């Protein structure tokens, strides 16, 4: 081979080595960037699923609280009627209905009023 061909081969090899040395870190950085983006997406999706689950539980709790609040308001309205004497006709049925709840029971059966 001639000296010019050997020098050309050496120059080409050096250029290839420099290109490989320059491109390899960039290819690694791109791979790391893709992996980072994938992991970000996975974590973001997990957070979105958790947020959706908690929002659904919160909505259910709000619905239950609303129903409980409505029942409490109904009981309060009935209590006001009884205090004013406007629901005396319902005393026996109300007492029987509420007797399952110990808060509305009297200590002894003798103390119960009779309305006959």
CSV table of N, CA, C and O in Angstrom, one decimal:
chain,number,residue,atom,x,y,z
A,1,UNK,N,0.8,-1.2,0.0
A,1,UNK,CA,0.0,0.0,0.0
A,1,UNK,C,0.9,1.2,0.0
A,1,UNK,O,2.0,1.2,0.5
A,2,UNK,N,0.3,2.2,-0.5
A,2,UNK,CA,1.1,3.5,-0.6
A,2,UNK,C,0.9,4.2,0.7
A,2,UNK,O,0.0,4.0,1.5
A,3,UNK,N,1.8,5.2,1.0
A,3,UNK,CA,1.8,6.0,2.2
A,3,UNK,C,0.5,6.8,2.3
A,3,UNK,O,-0.1,7.0,3.3
A,4,UNK,N,0.1,7.3,1.2
A,4,UNK,CA,-1.1,8.1,1.2
A,4,UNK,C,-2.4,7.3,1.6
A,4,UNK,O,-3.3,7.8,2.3
A,5,UNK,N,-2.4,6.1,1.1
A,5,UNK,CA,-3.6,5.2,1.5
A,5,UNK,C,-3.6,4.9,3.0
A,5,UNK,O,-4.6,4.9,3.6
A,6,UNK,N,-2.4,4.7,3.5
A,6,UNK,CA,-2.2,4.4,4.9
A,6,UNK,C,-2.7,5.6,5.8
A,6,UNK,O,-3.4,5.5,6.7
A,7,UNK,N,-2.2,6.7,5.4
A,7,UNK,CA,-2.6,8.0,6.1
A,7,UNK,C,-4.1,8.2,6.0
A,7,UNK,O,-4.8,8.6,6.9
A,8,UNK,N,-4.7,8.0,4.8
A,8,UNK,CA,-6.1,8.1,4.6
A,8,UNK,C,-6.9,7.2,5.5
A,8,UNK,O,-7.9,7.5,6.2
A,9,UNK,N,-6.4,5.9,5.6
A,9,UNK,CA,-7.1,4.9,6.5
A,9,UNK,C,-7.0,5.4,7.9
A,9,UNK,O,-8.0,5.3,8.7
A,10,UNK,N,-5.8,5.9,8.4
A,10,UNK,CA,-5.6,6.3,9.7
A,10,UNK,C,-6.5,7.5,10.0
A,10,UNK,O,-7.2,7.6,11.1
A,11,UNK,N,-6.6,8.4,9.1
A,11,UNK,CA,-7.5,9.6,9.3
A,11,UNK,C,-9.0,9.2,9.4
A,11,UNK,O,-9.7,9.6,10.3
A,12,UNK,N,-9.4,8.2,8.6
A,12,UNK,CA,-10.8,7.8,8.6
A,12,UNK,C,-11.0,7.1,9.9
A,12,UNK,O,-12.1,7.3,10.6
A,13,UNK,N,-10.1,6.2,10.4
A,13,UNK,CA,-10.3,5.5,11.7
A,13,UNK,C,-10.3,6.6,12.8
A,13,UNK,O,-11.2,6.4,13.7
A,14,UNK,N,-9.5,7.6,12.8
A,14,UNK,CA,-9.5,8.6,13.8
A,14,UNK,C,-10.8,9.4,13.8
A,14,UNK,O,-11.4,9.7,14.9
A,15,UNK,N,-11.3,9.7,12.6
A,15,UNK,CA,-12.6,10.4,12.5
A,15,UNK,C,-13.7,9.5,13.1
A,15,UNK,O,-14.6,10.0,13.8
A,16,UNK,N,-13.7,8.2,12.7
A,16,UNK,CA,-14.7,7.3,13.2
A,16,UNK,C,-14.7,7.2,14.8
A,16,UNK,O,-15.7,7.2,15.4
A,17,UNK,N,-13.5,7.1,15.3
A,17,UNK,CA,-13.3,7.0,16.8
A,17,UNK,C,-13.8,8.3,17.4
A,17,UNK,O,-14.5,8.3,18.4
A,18,UNK,N,-13.5,9.5,16.8
A,18,UNK,CA,-14.0,10.7,17.4
A,18,UNK,C,-15.6,10.8,17.3
A,18,UNK,O,-16.2,11.3,18.2
A,19,UNK,N,-16.1,10.4,16.2
A,19,UNK,CA,-17.6,10.3,16.0
A,19,UNK,C,-18.2,9.4,17.1
A,19,UNK,O,-19.2,9.8,17.7
A,20,UNK,N,-17.7,8.2,17.2
A,20,UNK,CA,-18.2,7.3,18.2
A,20,UNK,C,-18.1,7.9,19.6
A,20,UNK,O,-19.0,7.8,20.4
A,21,UNK,N,-16.9,8.5,19.9
A,21,UNK,CA,-16.7,9.1,21.2
A,21,UNK,C,-17.7,10.2,21.5
A,21,UNK,O,-18.1,10.5,22.6
A,22,UNK,N,-18.0,11.0,20.4
A,22,UNK,CA,-18.9,12.1,20.6
A,22,UNK,C,-20.4,11.7,20.6
A,22,UNK,O,-21.2,12.2,21.4
A,23,UNK,N,-20.8,10.7,19.8
A,23,UNK,CA,-22.2,10.3,19.8
A,23,UNK,C,-22.6,9.3,20.9
A,23,UNK,O,-23.8,9.3,21.3
A,24,UNK,N,-21.7,8.5,21.4
A,24,UNK,CA,-22.1,7.6,22.5
A,24,UNK,C,-22.7,8.2,23.7
A,24,UNK,O,-23.8,7.8,24.2
A,25,UNK,N,-22.1,9.3,24.3
A,25,UNK,CA,-22.8,9.9,25.4
A,25,UNK,C,-24.1,10.5,25.1
A,25,UNK,O,-25.0,10.5,25.9
A,26,UNK,N,-24.3,11.0,23.9
A,26,UNK,CA,-25.5,11.6,23.5
A,26,UNK,C,-26.6,10.6,23.4
A,26,UNK,O,-27.7,10.8,23.8
A,27,UNK,N,-26.2,9.4,22.8
A,27,UNK,CA,-27.2,8.3,22.7
A,27,UNK,C,-27.6,7.8,24.1
A,27,UNK,O,-28.8,7.5,24.4
A,28,UNK,N,-26.6,7.7,25.0
A,28,UNK,CA,-26.9,7.3,26.4
A,28,UNK,C,-27.8,8.4,27.1
A,28,UNK,O,-28.8,8.0,27.8
A,29,UNK,N,-27.6,9.6,26.8
A,29,UNK,CA,-28.4,10.7,27.4
A,29,UNK,C,-29.8,10.6,26.9
A,29,UNK,O,-30.8,10.8,27.6
A,30,UNK,N,-30.0,10.3,25.6
A,30,UNK,CA,-31.3,10.2,25.0
A,30,UNK,C,-32.1,9.0,25.6
A,30,UNK,O,-33.2,9.1,26.0
A,31,UNK,N,-31.3,7.9,25.8
A,31,UNK,CA,-31.9,6.7,26.4
A,31,UNK,C,-32.3,7.0,27.9
A,31,UNK,O,-33.4,6.7,28.3
A,32,UNK,N,-31.5,7.7,28.6
A,32,UNK,CA,-31.8,8.1,30.0
A,32,UNK,C,-33.0,9.0,30.0
A,32,UNK,O,-33.9,8.9,30.9
A,33,UNK,N,-33.1,9.9,29.1
A,33,UNK,CA,-34.2,10.9,29.0
A,33,UNK,C,-35.5,10.2,28.7
A,33,UNK,O,-36.5,10.5,29.3
A,34,UNK,N,-35.5,9.2,27.8
A,34,UNK,CA,-36.7,8.4,27.5
A,34,UNK,C,-37.1,7.6,28.7
A,34,UNK,O,-38.3,7.6,29.0
A,35,UNK,N,-36.2,7.0,29.4
A,35,UNK,CA,-36.5,6.3,30.6
A,35,UNK,C,-37.1,7.2,31.7
A,35,UNK,O,-38.1,6.8,32.4
A,36,UNK,N,-36.5,8.4,31.8
A,36,UNK,CA,-37.0,9.3,32.8
A,36,UNK,C,-38.5,9.8,32.5
A,36,UNK,O,-39.3,9.8,33.3
A,37,UNK,N,-38.7,10.0,31.2
A,37,UNK,CA,-40.1,10.4,30.8
A,37,UNK,C,-41.1,9.3,31.0
A,37,UNK,O,-42.2,9.5,31.4
A,38,UNK,N,-40.6,8.0,30.7
A,38,UNK,CA,-41.5,6.9,31.0
A,38,UNK,C,-41.9,6.8,32.4
A,38,UNK,O,-43.0,6.6,32.8
A,39,UNK,N,-40.9,6.9,33.3
A,39,UNK,CA,-41.1,6.8,34.7
A,39,UNK,C,-42.0,7.9,35.2
A,39,UNK,O,-42.9,7.7,36.1
A,40,UNK,N,-41.8,9.1,34.7
A,40,UNK,CA,-42.6,10.3,35.1
A,40,UNK,C,-44.1,10.0,34.7
A,40,UNK,O,-45.0,10.3,35.5
A,41,UNK,N,-44.3,9.5,33.5
A,41,UNK,CA,-45.6,9.1,33.1
A,41,UNK,C,-46.3,8.1,34.0
A,41,UNK,O,-47.5,8.2,34.3
A,42,UNK,N,-45.5,7.1,34.4
A,42,UNK,CA,-46.1,6.0,35.2
A,42,UNK,C,-46.5,6.6,36.6
A,42,UNK,O,-47.6,6.3,37.1
A,43,UNK,N,-45.6,7.4,37.2
A,43,UNK,CA,-45.9,8.0,38.5
A,43,UNK,C,-47.1,9.0,38.4
A,43,UNK,O,-48.0,9.0,39.2
A,44,UNK,N,-47.1,9.8,37.3
A,44,UNK,CA,-48.2,10.7,37.1
A,44,UNK,C,-49.5,9.9,37.0
A,44,UNK,O,-50.6,10.3,37.6
A,45,UNK,N,-49.5,8.8,36.2
A,45,UNK,CA,-50.7,8.0,36.1
A,45,UNK,C,-51.2,7.4,37.4
A,45,UNK,O,-52.4,7.4,37.7
A,46,UNK,N,-50.2,7.0,38.2
A,46,UNK,CA,-50.5,6.4,39.5
A,46,UNK,C,-51.2,7.5,40.4
A,46,UNK,O,-52.2,7.2,41.1
A,47,UNK,N,-50.6,8.7,40.4
A,47,UNK,CA,-51.2,9.8,41.2
A,47,UNK,C,-52.6,10.1,40.7
A,47,UNK,O,-53.5,10.4,41.5
A,48,UNK,N,-52.8,10.1,39.4
A,48,UNK,CA,-54.2,10.4,38.8
A,48,UNK,C,-55.2,9.3,39.3
A,48,UNK,O,-56.3,9.7,39.6
A,49,UNK,N,-54.8,8.1,39.2
A,49,UNK,CA,-55.7,7.0,39.7
A,49,UNK,C,-56.0,7.2,41.2
A,49,UNK,O,-57.2,7.0,41.6
A,50,UNK,N,-55.0,7.5,42.0
A,50,UNK,CA,-55.2,7.7,43.4
A,50,UNK,C,-56.2,8.9,43.6
A,50,UNK,O,-57.1,8.8,44.5
A,51,UNK,N,-56.0,10.0,42.9
A,51,UNK,CA,-56.8,11.1,43.0
A,51,UNK,C,-58.2,10.8,42.6
A,51,UNK,O,-59.2,11.2,43.3
A,52,UNK,N,-58.4,10.1,41.6
A,52,UNK,CA,-59.7,9.7,41.1
A,52,UNK,C,-60.4,8.8,42.2
A,52,UNK,O,-61.6,9.0,42.5
A,53,UNK,N,-59.7,7.9,42.8
A,53,UNK,CA,-60.2,7.0,43.8
A,53,UNK,C,-60.7,7.8,45.0
A,53,UNK,O,-61.7,7.6,45.6
A,54,UNK,N,-59.8,8.7,45.4
A,54,UNK,CA,-60.1,9.5,46.6
A,54,UNK,C,-61.3,10.5,46.3
A,54,UNK,O,-62.1,10.7,47.2
A,55,UNK,N,-61.3,11.0,45.1
A,55,UNK,CA,-62.5,11.9,44.8
A,55,UNK,C,-63.8,11.1,44.8
A,55,UNK,O,-64.8,11.6,45.3
A,56,UNK,N,-63.8,9.9,44.3
A,56,UNK,CA,-65.0,9.1,44.4
A,56,UNK,C,-65.4,8.8,45.8
A,56,UNK,O,-66.6,8.8,46.1
A,57,UNK,N,-64.4,8.4,46.7
A,57,UNK,CA,-64.7,8.2,48.1
A,57,UNK,C,-65.2,9.4,48.7
A,57,UNK,O,-66.2,9.4,49.6
A,58,UNK,N,-64.7,10.6,48.4
A,58,UNK,CA,-65.1,11.9,49.0
A,58,UNK,C,-66.6,12.2,48.5
A,58,UNK,O,-67.4,12.6,49.4
A,59,UNK,N,-66.9,11.9,47.3
A,59,UNK,CA,-68.2,12.2,46.8
A,59,UNK,C,-69.2,11.2,47.5
A,59,UNK,O,-70.3,11.7,47.9
A,60,UNK,N,-68.8,10.0,47.7
A,60,UNK,CA,-69.7,9.1,48.4
A,60,UNK,C,-69.9,9.5,49.9
A,60,UNK,O,-71.0,9.5,50.4
A,61,UNK,N,-68.8,10.0,50.5
A,61,UNK,CA,-68.9,10.5,51.9
A,61,UNK,C,-69.8,11.7,51.9
A,61,UNK,O,-70.6,11.9,52.9
A,62,UNK,N,-69.7,12.6,51.0
A,62,UNK,CA,-70.5,13.8,50.9
A,62,UNK,C,-72.0,13.4,50.7
A,62,UNK,O,-72.9,14.0,51.4
A,63,UNK,N,-72.3,12.4,49.9
A,63,UNK,CA,-73.6,11.9,49.7
A,63,UNK,C,-74.2,11.4,51.0
A,63,UNK,O,-75.3,11.7,51.3
A,64,UNK,N,-73.4,10.6,51.7
A,64,UNK,CA,-73.9,10.0,52.9
A,64,UNK,C,-74.1,11.1,54.0
A,64,UNK,O,-75.1,11.1,54.7
A,65,UNK,N,-73.2,12.0,54.0
A,65,UNK,CA,-73.3,13.1,55.0
A,65,UNK,C,-74.6,14.0,54.7
A,65,UNK,O,-75.3,14.4,55.6
A,66,UNK,N,-74.8,14.2,53.4
A,66,UNK,CA,-76.0,14.9,53.0
A,66,UNK,C,-77.3,14.2,53.5
A,66,UNK,O,-78.2,14.8,54.0
A,67,UNK,N,-77.3,12.9,53.3
A,67,UNK,CA,-78.5,12.1,53.7
A,67,UNK,C,-78.6,12.2,55.2
A,67,UNK,O,-79.7,12.3,55.7
A,68,UNK,N,-77.5,12.0,55.9
A,68,UNK,CA,-77.6,12.1,57.4
A,68,UNK,C,-78.0,13.5,57.8
A,68,UNK,O,-78.8,13.6,58.8
A,69,UNK,N,-77.6,14.5,57.2
A,69,UNK,CA,-78.0,15.9,57.5
A,69,UNK,C,-79.5,16.0,57.3
A,69,UNK,O,-80.2,16.6,58.1
A,70,UNK,N,-80.0,15.5,56.2
A,70,UNK,CA,-81.4,15.6,55.9
A,70,UNK,C,-82.2,14.8,57.0
A,70,UNK,O,-83.3,15.3,57.5
A,71,UNK,N,-81.7,13.7,57.4
A,71,UNK,CA,-82.4,12.9,58.5
A,71,UNK,C,-82.4,13.7,59.8
A,71,UNK,O,-83.4,13.7,60.5
A,72,UNK,N,-81.3,14.3,60.1
A,72,UNK,CA,-81.1,15.1,61.3
A,72,UNK,C,-82.1,16.3,61.3
A,72,UNK,O,-82.8,16.6,62.3
A,73,UNK,N,-82.2,16.9,60.2
A,73,UNK,CA,-83.1,18.0,60.0
A,73,UNK,C,-84.6,17.6,60.2
A,73,UNK,O,-85.4,18.3,60.8
A,74,UNK,N,-84.9,16.4,59.6
A,74,UNK,CA,-86.3,15.9,59.8
A,74,UNK,C,-86.6,15.6,61.2
A,74,UNK,O,-87.7,15.9,61.7
A,75,UNK,N,-85.6,15.0,61.9
A,75,UNK,CA,-85.8,14.7,63.4
A,75,UNK,C,-85.9,16.0,64.2
A,75,UNK,O,-86.8,16.1,65.1
A,76,UNK,N,-85.2,17.0,63.8
A,76,UNK,CA,-85.2,18.3,64.5
A,76,UNK,C,-86.6,18.9,64.3
A,76,UNK,O,-87.2,19.5,65.2
A,77,UNK,N,-87.1,18.8,63.1
A,77,UNK,CA,-88.4,19.4,62.8
A,77,UNK,C,-89.5,18.6,63.6
A,77,UNK,O,-90.4,19.3,64.1
A,78,UNK,N,-89.4,17.3,63.6
A,78,UNK,CA,-90.4,16.5,64.4
A,78,UNK,C,-90.3,16.9,65.9
A,78,UNK,O,-91.3,17.0,66.6
A,79,UNK,N,-89.1,17.1,66.4
A,79,UNK,CA,-88.9,17.5,67.8
A,79,UNK,C,-89.6,18.9,68.1
A,79,UNK,O,-90.2,19.0,69.1
A,80,UNK,N,-89.4,19.8,67.1
A,80,UNK,CA,-90.1,21.1,67.3
A,80,UNK,C,-91.6,21.0,67.3
A,80,UNK,O,-92.3,21.6,68.1
A,81,UNK,N,-92.1,20.1,66.5
A,81,UNK,CA,-93.6,19.9,66.4
A,81,UNK,C,-94.0,19.3,67.8
A,81,UNK,O,-95.0,19.7,68.3
A,82,UNK,N,-93.3,18.4,68.3
A,82,UNK,CA,-93.6,17.8,69.6
A,82,UNK,C,-93.5,18.8,70.7
A,82,UNK,O,-94.4,18.8,71.6
A,83,UNK,N,-92.5,19.6,70.7
A,83,UNK,CA,-92.4,20.6,71.7
A,83,UNK,C,-93.5,21.6,71.7
A,83,UNK,O,-93.9,22.1,72.8
A,84,UNK,N,-94.0,21.9,70.6
A,84,UNK,CA,-95.1,22.9,70.5
A,84,UNK,C,-96.5,22.2,70.7
A,84,UNK,O,-97.5,22.9,70.7
A,85,UNK,N,-96.5,20.9,70.8
A,85,UNK,CA,-97.7,20.2,71.0
A,85,UNK,C,-98.5,20.0,69.7
A,85,UNK,O,-99.7,19.7,69.7
A,86,UNK,N,-97.9,20.1,68.6
A,86,UNK,CA,-98.6,20.0,67.3
A,86,UNK,C,-98.6,18.6,66.8
A,86,UNK,O,-99.2,18.3,65.7
A,87,UNK,N,-97.9,17.6,67.4
A,87,UNK,CA,-97.9,16.3,67.0
A,87,UNK,C,-98.3,15.3,68.1
A,87,UNK,O,-97.8,14.2,68.1
A,88,UNK,N,-99.2,15.7,69.0
A,88,UNK,CA,-99.5,14.9,70.1
A,88,UNK,C,-100.2,13.6,69.6
A,88,UNK,O,-100.2,12.5,70.3
A,89,UNK,N,-100.9,13.6,68.5
A,89,UNK,CA,-101.6,12.4,67.9
A,89,UNK,C,-100.6,11.3,67.6
A,89,UNK,O,-100.9,10.2,67.6
A,90,UNK,N,-99.3,11.7,67.3
A,90,UNK,CA,-98.3,10.7,66.9
A,90,UNK,C,-97.4,10.3,68.1
A,90,UNK,O,-96.4,9.6,67.9
A,91,UNK,N,-97.7,10.7,69.3
A,91,UNK,CA,-96.8,10.4,70.4
A,91,UNK,C,-96.6,8.9,70.6
A,91,UNK,O,-95.4,8.5,70.8
A,92,UNK,N,-97.6,8.1,70.6
A,92,UNK,CA,-97.5,6.7,70.8
A,92,UNK,C,-96.7,6.0,69.7
A,92,UNK,O,-95.8,5.3,69.9
A,93,UNK,N,-97.0,6.4,68.4
A,93,UNK,CA,-96.3,5.8,67.3
A,93,UNK,C,-94.9,6.2,67.3
A,93,UNK,O,-94.0,5.4,67.0
A,94,UNK,N,-94.7,7.5,67.6
A,94,UNK,CA,-93.3,8.0,67.6
A,94,UNK,C,-92.5,7.3,68.7
A,94,UNK,O,-91.4,6.9,68.5
A,95,UNK,N,-93.1,7.2,69.8
A,95,UNK,CA,-92.4,6.6,71.0
A,95,UNK,C,-92.1,5.1,70.6
A,95,UNK,O,-91.0,4.6,70.9
A,96,UNK,N,-93.0,4.4,70.1
A,96,UNK,CA,-92.8,3.0,69.7
A,96,UNK,C,-91.7,2.9,68.6
A,96,UNK,O,-90.8,2.0,68.7
A,97,UNK,N,-91.7,3.8,67.7
A,97,UNK,CA,-90.7,3.8,66.6
A,97,UNK,C,-89.4,4.1,67.2
A,97,UNK,O,-88.3,3.5,66.8
A,98,UNK,N,-89.3,5.0,68.1
A,98,UNK,CA,-88.0,5.5,68.6
A,98,UNK,C,-87.5,4.6,69.8
A,98,UNK,O,-86.4,4.7,70.2
A,99,UNK,N,-88.4,3.7,70.3
A,99,UNK,CA,-88.0,2.9,71.4
A,99,UNK,C,-86.8,1.9,71.1
A,99,UNK,O,-86.2,1.5,72.0
A,100,UNK,N,-86.5,1.7,69.9
A,100,UNK,CA,-85.4,0.9,69.5
A,100,UNK,C,-84.1,1.6,69.8
A,100,UNK,O,-83.0,1.0,70.0
A,101,UNK,N,-84.2,2.9,69.9
A,101,UNK,CA,-83.0,3.8,70.2
A,101,UNK,C,-83.0,4.1,71.7
A,101,UNK,O,-83.9,4.7,72.2
A,102,UNK,N,-82.0,3.7,72.4
A,102,UNK,CA,-82.0,3.8,73.9
A,102,UNK,C,-82.0,5.3,74.3
A,102,UNK,O,-82.4,5.6,75.5
A,103,UNK,N,-81.7,6.2,73.5
A,103,UNK,CA,-81.8,7.6,73.8
A,103,UNK,C,-83.2,8.1,74.1
A,103,UNK,O,-83.4,9.1,74.8
A,104,UNK,N,-84.2,7.4,73.6
A,104,UNK,CA,-85.6,7.8,73.7
A,104,UNK,C,-86.4,7.0,74.7
A,104,UNK,O,-87.6,7.2,74.9
A,105,UNK,N,-85.8,6.0,75.4
A,105,UNK,CA,-86.4,5.2,76.3
A,105,UNK,C,-86.4,5.8,77.7
A,105,UNK,O,-85.5,6.5,78.1
A,106,UNK,N,-87.4,5.5,78.5
A,106,UNK,CA,-87.5,5.9,79.9
A,106,UNK,C,-86.9,4.8,80.7
A,106,UNK,O,-86.7,3.7,80.3
A,107,UNK,N,-86.5,5.2,82.0
A,107,UNK,CA,-85.9,4.3,82.9
A,107,UNK,C,-86.8,3.1,83.2
A,107,UNK,O,-86.3,1.9,83.2
A,108,UNK,N,-88.0,3.3,83.5
A,108,UNK,CA,-88.9,2.2,83.9
A,108,UNK,C,-90.2,2.3,83.2
A,108,UNK,O,-90.6,3.4,82.8
A,109,UNK,N,-90.9,1.2,83.0
A,109,UNK,CA,-92.1,1.3,82.2
A,109,UNK,C,-93.2,2.0,83.0
A,109,UNK,O,-94.1,2.6,82.3
A,110,UNK,N,-93.2,2.1,84.3
A,110,UNK,CA,-94.2,2.8,85.1
A,110,UNK,C,-94.2,4.3,84.8
A,110,UNK,O,-95.2,5.0,85.0
A,111,UNK,N,-93.1,4.9,84.4
A,111,UNK,CA,-93.0,6.3,84.1
A,111,UNK,C,-93.5,6.7,82.8
A,111,UNK,O,-93.6,7.9,82.5
A,112,UNK,N,-93.9,5.8,81.9
A,112,UNK,CA,-94.4,6.1,80.6
A,112,UNK,C,-95.8,6.8,80.8
A,112,UNK,O,-96.6,6.3,81.5
A,113,UNK,N,-96.0,7.8,80.1
A,113,UNK,CA,-97.3,8.5,80.2
A,113,UNK,C,-98.4,7.7,79.4
A,113,UNK,O,-98.1,7.1,78.4
A,114,UNK,N,-99.5,7.8,79.8
A,114,UNK,CA,-100.7,7.1,79.1
A,114,UNK,C,-101.5,8.2,78.5
A,114,UNK,O,-101.8,9.2,79.2
A,115,UNK,N,-101.9,8.1,77.3
A,115,UNK,CA,-102.7,9.1,76.6
A,115,UNK,C,-104.0,8.5,76.1
A,115,UNK,O,-104.5,8.8,75.1
A,116,UNK,N,-104.7,7.7,76.9
A,116,UNK,CA,-105.9,7.1,76.5
A,116,UNK,C,-107.1,7.9,77.0
A,116,UNK,O,-107.3,8.5,77.9
